[in-house]
PDB file of N, CA and C in Angstrom:
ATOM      1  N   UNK A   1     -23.453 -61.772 281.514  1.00 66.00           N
ATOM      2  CA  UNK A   1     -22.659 -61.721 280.297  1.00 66.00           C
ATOM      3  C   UNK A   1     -21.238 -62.197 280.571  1.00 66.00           C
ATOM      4  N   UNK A   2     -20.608 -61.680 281.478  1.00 87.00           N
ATOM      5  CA  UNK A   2     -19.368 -62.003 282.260  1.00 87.00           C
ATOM      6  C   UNK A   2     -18.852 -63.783 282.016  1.00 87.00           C
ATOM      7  N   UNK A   3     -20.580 -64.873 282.831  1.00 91.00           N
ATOM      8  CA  UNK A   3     -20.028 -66.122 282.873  1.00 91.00           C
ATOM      9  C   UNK A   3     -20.461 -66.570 281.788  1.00 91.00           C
ATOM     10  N   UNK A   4     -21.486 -65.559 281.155  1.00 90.00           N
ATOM     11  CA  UNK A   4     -21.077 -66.530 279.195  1.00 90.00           C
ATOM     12  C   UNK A   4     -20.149 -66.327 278.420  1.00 90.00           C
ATOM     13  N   UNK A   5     -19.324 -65.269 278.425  1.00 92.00           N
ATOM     14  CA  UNK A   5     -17.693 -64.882 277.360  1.00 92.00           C
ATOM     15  C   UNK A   5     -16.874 -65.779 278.263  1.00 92.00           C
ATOM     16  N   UNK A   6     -16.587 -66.330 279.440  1.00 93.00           N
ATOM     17  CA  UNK A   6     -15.914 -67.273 280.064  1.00 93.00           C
ATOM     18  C   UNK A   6     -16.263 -68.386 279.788  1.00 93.00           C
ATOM     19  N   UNK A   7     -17.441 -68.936 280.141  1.00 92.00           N
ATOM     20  CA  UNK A   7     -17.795 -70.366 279.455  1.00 92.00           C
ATOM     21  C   UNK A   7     -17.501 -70.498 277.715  1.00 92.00           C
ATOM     22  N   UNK A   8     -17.595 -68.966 276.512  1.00 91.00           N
ATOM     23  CA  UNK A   8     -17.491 -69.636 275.609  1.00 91.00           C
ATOM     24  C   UNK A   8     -15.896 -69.797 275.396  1.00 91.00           C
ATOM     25  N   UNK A   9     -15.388 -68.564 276.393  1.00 92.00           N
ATOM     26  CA  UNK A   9     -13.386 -69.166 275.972  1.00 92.00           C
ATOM     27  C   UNK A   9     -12.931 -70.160 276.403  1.00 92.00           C
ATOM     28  N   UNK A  10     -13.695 -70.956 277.506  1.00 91.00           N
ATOM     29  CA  UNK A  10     -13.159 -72.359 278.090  1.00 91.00           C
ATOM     30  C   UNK A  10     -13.715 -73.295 276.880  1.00 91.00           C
ATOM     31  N   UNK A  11     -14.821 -73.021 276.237  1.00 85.00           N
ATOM     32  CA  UNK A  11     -15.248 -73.946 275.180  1.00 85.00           C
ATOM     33  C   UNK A  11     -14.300 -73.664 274.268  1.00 85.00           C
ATOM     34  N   UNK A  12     -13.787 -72.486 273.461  1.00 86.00           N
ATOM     35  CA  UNK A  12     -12.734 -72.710 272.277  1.00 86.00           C
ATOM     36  C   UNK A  12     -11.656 -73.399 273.210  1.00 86.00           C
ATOM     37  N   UNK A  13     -11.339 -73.147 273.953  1.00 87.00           N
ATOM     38  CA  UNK A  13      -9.680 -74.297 274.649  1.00 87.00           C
ATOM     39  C   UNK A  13     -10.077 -75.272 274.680  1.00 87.00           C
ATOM     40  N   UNK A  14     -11.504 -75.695 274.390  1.00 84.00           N
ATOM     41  CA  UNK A  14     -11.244 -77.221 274.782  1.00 84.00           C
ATOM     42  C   UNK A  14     -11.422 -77.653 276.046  1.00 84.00           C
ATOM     43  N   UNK A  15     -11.922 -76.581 276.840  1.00 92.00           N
ATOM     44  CA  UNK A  15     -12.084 -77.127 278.549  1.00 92.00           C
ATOM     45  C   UNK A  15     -13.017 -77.056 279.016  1.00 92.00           C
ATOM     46  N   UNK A  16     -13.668 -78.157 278.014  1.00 93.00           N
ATOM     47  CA  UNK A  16     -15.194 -78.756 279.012  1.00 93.00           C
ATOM     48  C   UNK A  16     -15.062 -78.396 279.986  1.00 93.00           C
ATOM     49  N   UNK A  17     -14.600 -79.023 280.891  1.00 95.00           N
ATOM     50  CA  UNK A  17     -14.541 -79.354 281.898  1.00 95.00           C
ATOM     51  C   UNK A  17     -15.165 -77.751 283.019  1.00 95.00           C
ATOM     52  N   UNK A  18     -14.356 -77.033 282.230  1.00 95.00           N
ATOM     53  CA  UNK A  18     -14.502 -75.867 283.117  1.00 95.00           C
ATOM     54  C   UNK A  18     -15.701 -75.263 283.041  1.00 95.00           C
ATOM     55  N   UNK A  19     -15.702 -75.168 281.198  1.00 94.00           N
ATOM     56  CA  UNK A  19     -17.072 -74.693 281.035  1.00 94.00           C
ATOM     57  C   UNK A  19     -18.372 -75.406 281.929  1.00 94.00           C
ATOM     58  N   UNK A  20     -18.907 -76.855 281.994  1.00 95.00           N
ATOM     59  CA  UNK A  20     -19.463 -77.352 282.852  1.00 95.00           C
ATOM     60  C   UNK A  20     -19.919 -76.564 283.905  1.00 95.00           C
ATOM     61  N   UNK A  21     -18.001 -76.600 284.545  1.00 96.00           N
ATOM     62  CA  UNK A  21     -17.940 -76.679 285.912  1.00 96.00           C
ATOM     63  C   UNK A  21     -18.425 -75.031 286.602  1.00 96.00           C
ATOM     64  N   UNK A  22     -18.330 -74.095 285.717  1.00 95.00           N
ATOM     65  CA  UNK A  22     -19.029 -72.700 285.853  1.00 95.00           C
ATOM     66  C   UNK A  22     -20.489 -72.550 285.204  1.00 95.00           C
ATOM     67  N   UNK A  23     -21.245 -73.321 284.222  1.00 95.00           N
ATOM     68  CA  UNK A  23     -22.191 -73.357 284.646  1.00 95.00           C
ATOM     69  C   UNK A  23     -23.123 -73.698 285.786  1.00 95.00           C
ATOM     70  N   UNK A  24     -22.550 -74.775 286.524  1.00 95.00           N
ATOM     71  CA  UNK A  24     -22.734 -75.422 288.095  1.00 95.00           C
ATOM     72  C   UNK A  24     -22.509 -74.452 288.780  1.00 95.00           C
ATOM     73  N   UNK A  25     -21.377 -73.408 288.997  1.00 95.00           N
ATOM     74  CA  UNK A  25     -21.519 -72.315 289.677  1.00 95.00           C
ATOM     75  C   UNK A  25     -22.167 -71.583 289.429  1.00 95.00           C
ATOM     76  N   UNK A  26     -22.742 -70.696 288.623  1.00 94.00           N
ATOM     77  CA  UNK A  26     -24.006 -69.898 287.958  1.00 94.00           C
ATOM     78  C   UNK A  26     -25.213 -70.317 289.026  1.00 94.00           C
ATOM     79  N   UNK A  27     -25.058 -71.742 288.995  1.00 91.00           N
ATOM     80  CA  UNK A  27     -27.113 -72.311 289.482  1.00 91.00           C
ATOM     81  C   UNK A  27     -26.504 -71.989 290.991  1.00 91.00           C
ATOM     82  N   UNK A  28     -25.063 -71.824 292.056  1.00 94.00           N
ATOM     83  CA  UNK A  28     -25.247 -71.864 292.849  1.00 94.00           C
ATOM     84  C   UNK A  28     -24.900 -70.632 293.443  1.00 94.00           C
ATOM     85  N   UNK A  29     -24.751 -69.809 292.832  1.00 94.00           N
ATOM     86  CA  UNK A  29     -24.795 -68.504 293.124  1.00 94.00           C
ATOM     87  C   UNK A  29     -26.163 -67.702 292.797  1.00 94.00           C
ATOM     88  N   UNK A  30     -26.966 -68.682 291.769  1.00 92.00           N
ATOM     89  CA  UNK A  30     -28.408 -68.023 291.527  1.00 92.00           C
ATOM     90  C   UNK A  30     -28.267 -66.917 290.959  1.00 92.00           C
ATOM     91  N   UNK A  31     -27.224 -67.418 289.109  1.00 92.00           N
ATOM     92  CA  UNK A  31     -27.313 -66.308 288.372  1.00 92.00           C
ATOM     93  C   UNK A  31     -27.722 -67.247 286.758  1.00 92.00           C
ATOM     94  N   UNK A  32     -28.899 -66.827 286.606  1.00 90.00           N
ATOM     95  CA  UNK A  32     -29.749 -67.319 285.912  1.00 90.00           C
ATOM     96  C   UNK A  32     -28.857 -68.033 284.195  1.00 90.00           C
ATOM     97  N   UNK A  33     -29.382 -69.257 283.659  1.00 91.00           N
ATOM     98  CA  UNK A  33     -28.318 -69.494 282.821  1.00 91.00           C
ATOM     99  C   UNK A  33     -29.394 -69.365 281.632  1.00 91.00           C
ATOM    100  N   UNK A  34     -28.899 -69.032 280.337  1.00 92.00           N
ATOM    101  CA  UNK A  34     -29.907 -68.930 278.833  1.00 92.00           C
ATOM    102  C   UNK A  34     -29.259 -69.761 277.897  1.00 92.00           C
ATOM    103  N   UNK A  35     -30.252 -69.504 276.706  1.00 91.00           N
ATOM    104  CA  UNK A  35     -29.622 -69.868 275.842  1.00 91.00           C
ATOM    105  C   UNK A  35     -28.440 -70.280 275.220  1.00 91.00           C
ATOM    106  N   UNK A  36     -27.730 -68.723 275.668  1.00 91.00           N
ATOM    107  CA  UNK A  36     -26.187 -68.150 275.267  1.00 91.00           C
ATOM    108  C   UNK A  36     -25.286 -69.343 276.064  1.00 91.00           C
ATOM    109  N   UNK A  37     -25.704 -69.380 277.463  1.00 92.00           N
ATOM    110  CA  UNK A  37     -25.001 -70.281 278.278  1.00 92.00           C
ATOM    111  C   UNK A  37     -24.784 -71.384 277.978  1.00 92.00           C
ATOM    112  N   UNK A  38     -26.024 -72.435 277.637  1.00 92.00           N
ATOM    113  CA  UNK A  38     -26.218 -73.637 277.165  1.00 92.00           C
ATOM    114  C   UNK A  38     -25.466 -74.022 275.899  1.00 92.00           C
ATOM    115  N   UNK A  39     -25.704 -73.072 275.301  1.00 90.00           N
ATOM    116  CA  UNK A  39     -25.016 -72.825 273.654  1.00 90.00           C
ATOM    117  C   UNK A  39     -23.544 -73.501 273.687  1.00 90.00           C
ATOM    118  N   UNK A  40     -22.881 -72.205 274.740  1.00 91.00           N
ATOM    119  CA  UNK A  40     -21.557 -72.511 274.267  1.00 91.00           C
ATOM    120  C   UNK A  40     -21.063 -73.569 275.553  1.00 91.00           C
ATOM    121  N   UNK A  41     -21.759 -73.733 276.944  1.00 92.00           N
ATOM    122  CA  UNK A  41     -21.532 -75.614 277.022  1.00 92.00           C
ATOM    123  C   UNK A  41     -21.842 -76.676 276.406  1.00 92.00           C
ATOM    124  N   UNK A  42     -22.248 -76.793 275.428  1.00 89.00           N
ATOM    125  CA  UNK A  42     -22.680 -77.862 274.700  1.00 89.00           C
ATOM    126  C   UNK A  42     -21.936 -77.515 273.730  1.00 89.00           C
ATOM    127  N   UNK A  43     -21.313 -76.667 272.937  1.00 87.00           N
ATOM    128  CA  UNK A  43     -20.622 -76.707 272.090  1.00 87.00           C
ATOM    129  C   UNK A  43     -19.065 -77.047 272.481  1.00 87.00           C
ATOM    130  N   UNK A  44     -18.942 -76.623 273.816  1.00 89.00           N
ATOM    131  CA  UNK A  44     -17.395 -77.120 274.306  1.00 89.00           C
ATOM    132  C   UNK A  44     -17.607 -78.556 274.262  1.00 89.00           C
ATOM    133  N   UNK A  45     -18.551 -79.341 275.178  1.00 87.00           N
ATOM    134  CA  UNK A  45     -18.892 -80.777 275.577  1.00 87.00           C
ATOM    135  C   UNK A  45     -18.739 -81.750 273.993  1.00 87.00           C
ATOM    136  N   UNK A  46     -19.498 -80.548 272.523  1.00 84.00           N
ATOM    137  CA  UNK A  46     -19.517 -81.423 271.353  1.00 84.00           C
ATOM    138  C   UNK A  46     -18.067 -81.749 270.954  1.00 84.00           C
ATOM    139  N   UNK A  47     -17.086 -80.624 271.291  1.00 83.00           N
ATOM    140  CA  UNK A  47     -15.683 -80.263 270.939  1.00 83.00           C
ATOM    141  C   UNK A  47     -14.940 -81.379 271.875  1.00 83.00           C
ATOM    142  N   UNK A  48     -15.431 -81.944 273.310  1.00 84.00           N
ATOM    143  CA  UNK A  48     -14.198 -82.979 273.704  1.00 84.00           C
ATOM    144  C   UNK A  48     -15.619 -84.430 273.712  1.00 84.00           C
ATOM    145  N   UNK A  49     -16.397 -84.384 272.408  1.00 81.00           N
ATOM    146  CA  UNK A  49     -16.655 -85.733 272.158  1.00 81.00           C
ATOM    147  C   UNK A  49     -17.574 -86.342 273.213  1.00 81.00           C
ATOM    148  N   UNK A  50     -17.784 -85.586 274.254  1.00 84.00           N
ATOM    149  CA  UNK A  50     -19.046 -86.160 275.585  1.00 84.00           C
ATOM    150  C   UNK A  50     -20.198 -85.660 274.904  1.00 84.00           C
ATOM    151  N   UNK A  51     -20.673 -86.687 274.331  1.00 79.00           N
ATOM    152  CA  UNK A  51     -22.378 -86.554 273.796  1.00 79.00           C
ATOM    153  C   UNK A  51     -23.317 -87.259 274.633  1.00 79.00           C
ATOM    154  N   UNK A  52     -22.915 -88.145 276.146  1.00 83.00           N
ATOM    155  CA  UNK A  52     -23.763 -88.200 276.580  1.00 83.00           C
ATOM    156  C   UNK A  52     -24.001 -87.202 277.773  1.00 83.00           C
ATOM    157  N   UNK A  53     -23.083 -86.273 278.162  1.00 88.00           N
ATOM    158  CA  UNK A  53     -23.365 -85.073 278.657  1.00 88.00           C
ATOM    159  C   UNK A  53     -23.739 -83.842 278.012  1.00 88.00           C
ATOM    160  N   UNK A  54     -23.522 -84.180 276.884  1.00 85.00           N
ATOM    161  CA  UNK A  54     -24.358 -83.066 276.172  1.00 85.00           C
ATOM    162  C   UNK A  54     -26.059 -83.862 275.749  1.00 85.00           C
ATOM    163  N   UNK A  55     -25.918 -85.060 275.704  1.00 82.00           N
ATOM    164  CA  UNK A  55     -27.849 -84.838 275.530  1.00 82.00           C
ATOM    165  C   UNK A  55     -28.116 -84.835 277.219  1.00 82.00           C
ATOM    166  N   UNK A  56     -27.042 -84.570 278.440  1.00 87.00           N
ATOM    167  CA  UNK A  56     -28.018 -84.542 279.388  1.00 87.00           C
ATOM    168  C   UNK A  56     -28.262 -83.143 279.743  1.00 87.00           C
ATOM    169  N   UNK A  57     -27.035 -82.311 279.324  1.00 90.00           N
ATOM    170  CA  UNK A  57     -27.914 -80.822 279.169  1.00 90.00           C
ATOM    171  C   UNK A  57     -28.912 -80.467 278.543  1.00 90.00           C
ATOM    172  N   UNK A  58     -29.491 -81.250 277.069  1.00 84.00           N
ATOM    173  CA  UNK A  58     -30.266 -80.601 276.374  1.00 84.00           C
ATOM    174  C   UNK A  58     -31.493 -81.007 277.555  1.00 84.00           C
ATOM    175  N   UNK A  59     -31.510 -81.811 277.904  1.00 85.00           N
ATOM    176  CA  UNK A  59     -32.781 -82.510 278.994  1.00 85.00           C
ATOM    177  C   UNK A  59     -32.798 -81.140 279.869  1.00 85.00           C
ATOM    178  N   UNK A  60     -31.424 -80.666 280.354  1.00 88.00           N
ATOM    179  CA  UNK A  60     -31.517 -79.769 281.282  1.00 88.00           C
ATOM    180  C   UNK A  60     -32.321 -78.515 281.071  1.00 88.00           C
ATOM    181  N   UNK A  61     -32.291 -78.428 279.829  1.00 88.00           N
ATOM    182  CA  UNK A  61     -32.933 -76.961 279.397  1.00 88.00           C
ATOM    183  C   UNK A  61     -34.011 -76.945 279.383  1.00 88.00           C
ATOM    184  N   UNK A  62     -35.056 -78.039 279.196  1.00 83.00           N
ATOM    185  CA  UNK A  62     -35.874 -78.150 279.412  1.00 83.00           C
ATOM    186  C   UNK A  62     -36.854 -78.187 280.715  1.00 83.00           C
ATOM    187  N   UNK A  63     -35.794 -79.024 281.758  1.00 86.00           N
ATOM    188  CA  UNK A  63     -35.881 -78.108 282.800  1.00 86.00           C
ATOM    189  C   UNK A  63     -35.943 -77.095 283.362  1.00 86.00           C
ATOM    190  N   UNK A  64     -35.295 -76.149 283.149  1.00 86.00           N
ATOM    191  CA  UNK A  64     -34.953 -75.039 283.174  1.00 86.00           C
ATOM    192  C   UNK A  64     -35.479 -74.209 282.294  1.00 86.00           C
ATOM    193  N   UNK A  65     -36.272 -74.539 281.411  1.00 87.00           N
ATOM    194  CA  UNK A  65     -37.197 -74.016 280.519  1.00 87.00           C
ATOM    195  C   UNK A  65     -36.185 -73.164 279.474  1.00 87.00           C
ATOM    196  N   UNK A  66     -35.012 -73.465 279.268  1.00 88.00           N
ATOM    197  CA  UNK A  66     -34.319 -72.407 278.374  1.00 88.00           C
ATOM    198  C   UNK A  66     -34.814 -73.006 276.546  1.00 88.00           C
ATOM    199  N   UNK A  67     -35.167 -72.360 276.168  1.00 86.00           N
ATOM    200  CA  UNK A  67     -35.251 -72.533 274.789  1.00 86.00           C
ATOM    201  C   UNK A  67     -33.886 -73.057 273.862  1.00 86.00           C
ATOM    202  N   UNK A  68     -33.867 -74.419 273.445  1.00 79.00           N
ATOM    203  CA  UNK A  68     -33.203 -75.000 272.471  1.00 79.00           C
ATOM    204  C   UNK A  68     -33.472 -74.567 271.067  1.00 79.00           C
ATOM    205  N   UNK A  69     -31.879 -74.659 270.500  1.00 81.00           N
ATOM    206  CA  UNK A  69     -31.962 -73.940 269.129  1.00 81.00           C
ATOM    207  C   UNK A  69     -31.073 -75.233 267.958  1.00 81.00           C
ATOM    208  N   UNK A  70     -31.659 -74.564 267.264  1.00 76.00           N
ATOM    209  CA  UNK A  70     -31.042 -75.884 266.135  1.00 76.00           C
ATOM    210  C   UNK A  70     -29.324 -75.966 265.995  1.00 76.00           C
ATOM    211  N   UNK A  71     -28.926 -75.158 266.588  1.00 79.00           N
ATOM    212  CA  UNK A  71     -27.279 -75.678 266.596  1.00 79.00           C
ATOM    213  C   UNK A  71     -26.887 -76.492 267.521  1.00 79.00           C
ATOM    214  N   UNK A  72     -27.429 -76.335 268.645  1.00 77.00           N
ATOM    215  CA  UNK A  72     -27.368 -77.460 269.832  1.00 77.00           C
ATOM    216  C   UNK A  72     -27.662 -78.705 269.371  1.00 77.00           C
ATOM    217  N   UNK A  73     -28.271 -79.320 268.592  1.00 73.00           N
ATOM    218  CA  UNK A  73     -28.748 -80.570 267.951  1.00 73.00           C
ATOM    219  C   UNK A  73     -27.817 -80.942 267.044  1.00 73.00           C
ATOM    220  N   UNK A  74     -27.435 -79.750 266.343  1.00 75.00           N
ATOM    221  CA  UNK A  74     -25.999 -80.125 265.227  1.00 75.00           C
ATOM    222  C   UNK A  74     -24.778 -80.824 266.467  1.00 75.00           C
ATOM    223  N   UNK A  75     -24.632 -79.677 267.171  1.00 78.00           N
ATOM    224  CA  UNK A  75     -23.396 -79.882 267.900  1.00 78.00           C
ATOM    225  C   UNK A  75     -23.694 -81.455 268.937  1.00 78.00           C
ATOM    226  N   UNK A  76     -24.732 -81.555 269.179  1.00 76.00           N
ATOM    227  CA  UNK A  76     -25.387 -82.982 270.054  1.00 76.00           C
ATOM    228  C   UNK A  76     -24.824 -84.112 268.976  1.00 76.00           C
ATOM    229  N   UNK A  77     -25.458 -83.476 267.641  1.00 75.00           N
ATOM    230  CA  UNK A  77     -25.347 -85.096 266.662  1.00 75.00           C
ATOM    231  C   UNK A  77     -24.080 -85.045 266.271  1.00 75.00           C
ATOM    232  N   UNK A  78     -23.082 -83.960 266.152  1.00 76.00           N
ATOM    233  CA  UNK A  78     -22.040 -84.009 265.737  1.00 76.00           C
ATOM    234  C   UNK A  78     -21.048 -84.826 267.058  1.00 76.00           C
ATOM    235  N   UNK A  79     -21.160 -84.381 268.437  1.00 75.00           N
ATOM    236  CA  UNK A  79     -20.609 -85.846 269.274  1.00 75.00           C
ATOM    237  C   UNK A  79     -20.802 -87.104 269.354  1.00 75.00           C
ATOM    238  N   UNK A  80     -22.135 -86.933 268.943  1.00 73.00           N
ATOM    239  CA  UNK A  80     -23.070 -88.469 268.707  1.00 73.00           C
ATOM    240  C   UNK A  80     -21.999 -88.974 267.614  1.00 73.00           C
ATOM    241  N   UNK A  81     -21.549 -88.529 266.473  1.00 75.00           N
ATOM    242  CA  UNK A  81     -21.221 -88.665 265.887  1.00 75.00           C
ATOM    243  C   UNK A  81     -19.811 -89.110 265.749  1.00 75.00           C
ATOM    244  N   UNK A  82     -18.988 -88.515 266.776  1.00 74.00           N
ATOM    245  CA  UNK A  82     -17.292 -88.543 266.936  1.00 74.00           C
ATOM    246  C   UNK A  82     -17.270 -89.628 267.994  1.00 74.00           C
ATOM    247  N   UNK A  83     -18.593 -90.211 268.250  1.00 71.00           N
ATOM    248  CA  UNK A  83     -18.710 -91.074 269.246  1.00 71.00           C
ATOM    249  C   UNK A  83     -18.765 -92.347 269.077  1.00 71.00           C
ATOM    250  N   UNK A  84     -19.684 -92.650 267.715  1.00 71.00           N
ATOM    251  CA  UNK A  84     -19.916 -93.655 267.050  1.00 71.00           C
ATOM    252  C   UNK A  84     -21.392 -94.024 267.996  1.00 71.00           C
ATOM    253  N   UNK A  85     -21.903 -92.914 268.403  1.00 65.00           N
ATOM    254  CA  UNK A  85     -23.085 -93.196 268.821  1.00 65.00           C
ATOM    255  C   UNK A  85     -24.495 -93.409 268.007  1.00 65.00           C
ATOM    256  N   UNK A  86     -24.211 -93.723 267.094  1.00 64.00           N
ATOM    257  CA  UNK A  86     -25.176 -93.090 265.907  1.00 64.00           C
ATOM    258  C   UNK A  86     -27.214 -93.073 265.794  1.00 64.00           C
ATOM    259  N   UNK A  87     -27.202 -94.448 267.148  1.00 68.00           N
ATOM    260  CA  UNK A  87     -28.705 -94.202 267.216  1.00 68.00           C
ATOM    261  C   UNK A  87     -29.323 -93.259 268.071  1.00 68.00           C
ATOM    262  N   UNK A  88     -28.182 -92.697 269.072  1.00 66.00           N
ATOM    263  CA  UNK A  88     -28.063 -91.414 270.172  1.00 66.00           C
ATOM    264  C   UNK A  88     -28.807 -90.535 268.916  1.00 66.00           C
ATOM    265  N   UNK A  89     -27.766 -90.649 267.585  1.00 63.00           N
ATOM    266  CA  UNK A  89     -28.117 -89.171 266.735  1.00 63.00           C
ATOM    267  C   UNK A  89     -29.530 -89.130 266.224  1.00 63.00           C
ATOM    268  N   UNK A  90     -29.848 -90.034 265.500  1.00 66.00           N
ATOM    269  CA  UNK A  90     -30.758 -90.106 265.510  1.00 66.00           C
ATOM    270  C   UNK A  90     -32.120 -90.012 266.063  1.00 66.00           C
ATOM    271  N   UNK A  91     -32.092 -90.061 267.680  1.00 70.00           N
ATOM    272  CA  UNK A  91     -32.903 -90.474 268.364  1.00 70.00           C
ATOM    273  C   UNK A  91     -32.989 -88.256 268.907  1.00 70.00           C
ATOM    274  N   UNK A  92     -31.483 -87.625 268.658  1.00 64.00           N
ATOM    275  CA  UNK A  92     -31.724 -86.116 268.283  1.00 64.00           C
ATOM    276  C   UNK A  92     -32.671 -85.856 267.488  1.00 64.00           C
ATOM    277  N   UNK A  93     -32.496 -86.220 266.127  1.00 64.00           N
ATOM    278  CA  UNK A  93     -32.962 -85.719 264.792  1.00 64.00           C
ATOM    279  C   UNK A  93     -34.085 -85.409 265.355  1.00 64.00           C
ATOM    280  N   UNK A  94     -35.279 -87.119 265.775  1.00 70.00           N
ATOM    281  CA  UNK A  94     -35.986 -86.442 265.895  1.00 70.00           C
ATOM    282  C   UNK A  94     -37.176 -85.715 267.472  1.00 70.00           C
ATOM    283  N   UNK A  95     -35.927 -85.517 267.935  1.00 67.00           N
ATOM    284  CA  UNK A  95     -36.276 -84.568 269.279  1.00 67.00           C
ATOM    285  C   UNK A  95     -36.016 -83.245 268.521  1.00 67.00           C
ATOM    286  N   UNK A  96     -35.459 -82.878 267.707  1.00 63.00           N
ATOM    287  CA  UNK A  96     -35.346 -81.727 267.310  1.00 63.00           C
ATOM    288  C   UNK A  96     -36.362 -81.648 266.126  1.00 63.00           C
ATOM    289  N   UNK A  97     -37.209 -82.315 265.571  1.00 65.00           N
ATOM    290  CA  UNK A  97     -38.254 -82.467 264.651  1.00 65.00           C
ATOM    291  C   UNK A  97     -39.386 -82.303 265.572  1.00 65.00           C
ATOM    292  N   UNK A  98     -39.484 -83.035 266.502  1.00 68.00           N
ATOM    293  CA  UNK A  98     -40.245 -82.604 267.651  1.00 68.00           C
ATOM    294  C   UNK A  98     -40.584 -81.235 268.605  1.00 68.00           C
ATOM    295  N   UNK A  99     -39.023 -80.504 268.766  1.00 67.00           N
ATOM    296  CA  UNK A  99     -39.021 -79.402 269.404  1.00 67.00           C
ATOM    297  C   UNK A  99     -39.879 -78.171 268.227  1.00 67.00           C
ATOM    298  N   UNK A 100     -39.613 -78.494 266.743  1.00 56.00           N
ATOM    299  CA  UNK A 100     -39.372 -77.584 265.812  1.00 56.00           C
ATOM    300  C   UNK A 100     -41.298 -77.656 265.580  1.00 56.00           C
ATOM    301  N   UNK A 101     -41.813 -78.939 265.731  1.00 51.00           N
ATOM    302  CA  UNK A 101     -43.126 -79.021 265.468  1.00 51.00           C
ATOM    303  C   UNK A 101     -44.282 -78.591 266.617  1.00 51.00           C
ATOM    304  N   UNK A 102     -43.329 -78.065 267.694  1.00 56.00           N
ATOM    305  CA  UNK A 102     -43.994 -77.596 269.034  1.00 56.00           C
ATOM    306  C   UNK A 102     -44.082 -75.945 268.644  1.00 56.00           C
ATOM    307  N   UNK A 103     -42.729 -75.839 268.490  1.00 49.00           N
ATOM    308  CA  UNK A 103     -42.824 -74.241 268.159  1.00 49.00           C
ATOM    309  C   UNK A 103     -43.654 -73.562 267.214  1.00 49.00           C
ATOM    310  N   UNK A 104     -43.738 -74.743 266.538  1.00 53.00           N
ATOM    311  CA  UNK A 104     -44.754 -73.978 264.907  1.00 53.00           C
ATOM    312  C   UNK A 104     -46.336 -74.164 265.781  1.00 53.00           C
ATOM    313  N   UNK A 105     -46.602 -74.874 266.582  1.00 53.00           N
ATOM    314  CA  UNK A 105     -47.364 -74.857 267.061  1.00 53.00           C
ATOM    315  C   UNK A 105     -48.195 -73.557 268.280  1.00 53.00           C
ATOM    316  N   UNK A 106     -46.872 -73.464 268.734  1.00 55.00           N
ATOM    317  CA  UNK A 106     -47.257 -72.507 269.899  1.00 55.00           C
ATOM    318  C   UNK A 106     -47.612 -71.198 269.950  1.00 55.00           C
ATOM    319  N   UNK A 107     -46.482 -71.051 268.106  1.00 50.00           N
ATOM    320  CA  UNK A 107     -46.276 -69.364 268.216  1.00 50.00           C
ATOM    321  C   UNK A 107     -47.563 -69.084 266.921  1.00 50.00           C
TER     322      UNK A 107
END
C-alpha cells in the first residue's frame, strides 16, 4: 500500500519519472505490483504525454498477469491523444474491445 500512495503522489506532481522509476523498484525488491500500481503509473505516464510507455506497460500487465481496467485505455488513448498519435488510439480501442470480449467470456 505504502509504494502505491507514493507512486499515485508522484503521478499528481507530474513525476513520471519517479512513479516508473519505483515501480522498477517494487519488481526488485519482489514486492508484488496490481492493479492499483499500474493504475496510477499509467495515469502519471498519460499526464506527461508518454503514450508509448504507457502502451508498453499495458503489454506489461499482461505479463504480469495484472488485470487491465477501462480507465487505463482512457488514460492510454488520452496520451495517444496529446500525442497526435491517433492510430496508436485506435489500435487501444480495440485492444480494449478485445480485453472486454475475453472477460465476458471467461467469467
Amino acid at each position: 500500500i505504502t509504494f502505491n500512495a507514493a507512486i499515485s503522489s508522484y503521478g499528481k506532481g507530474g513525476a513520471w519519472q519517479s512513479a516508473l522509476q519505483l515501480l522498477r523498484e517494487m519488481a526488485k525488491v519482489r514486492v508484488e505490483s496490481d492493479t492499483i500500481t499500474y493504475s496510477a503509473v499509467v495515469s502519471a505516464c498519460e499526464e506527461g504525454g508518454m503514450w508509448e510507455l504507457v502502451l508498453r506497460l499495458l503489454g506489461e500487465m499482461v505479463e504480469d498477469r495484472v488485470p487491465r481496467q477501462t480507465g487505463m485505455f482512457i488514460a492510454a488513448v488520452g496520451a495517444c491523444e496529446k500525442s497526435g498519435a491517433c492510430s496508436s488510439a485506435l489500435s487501444l480501442l480495440r485492444l480494449h474491445a478485445a480485453d472486454a470480449h475475453a472477460l465476458r467470456l471467461s467469467g
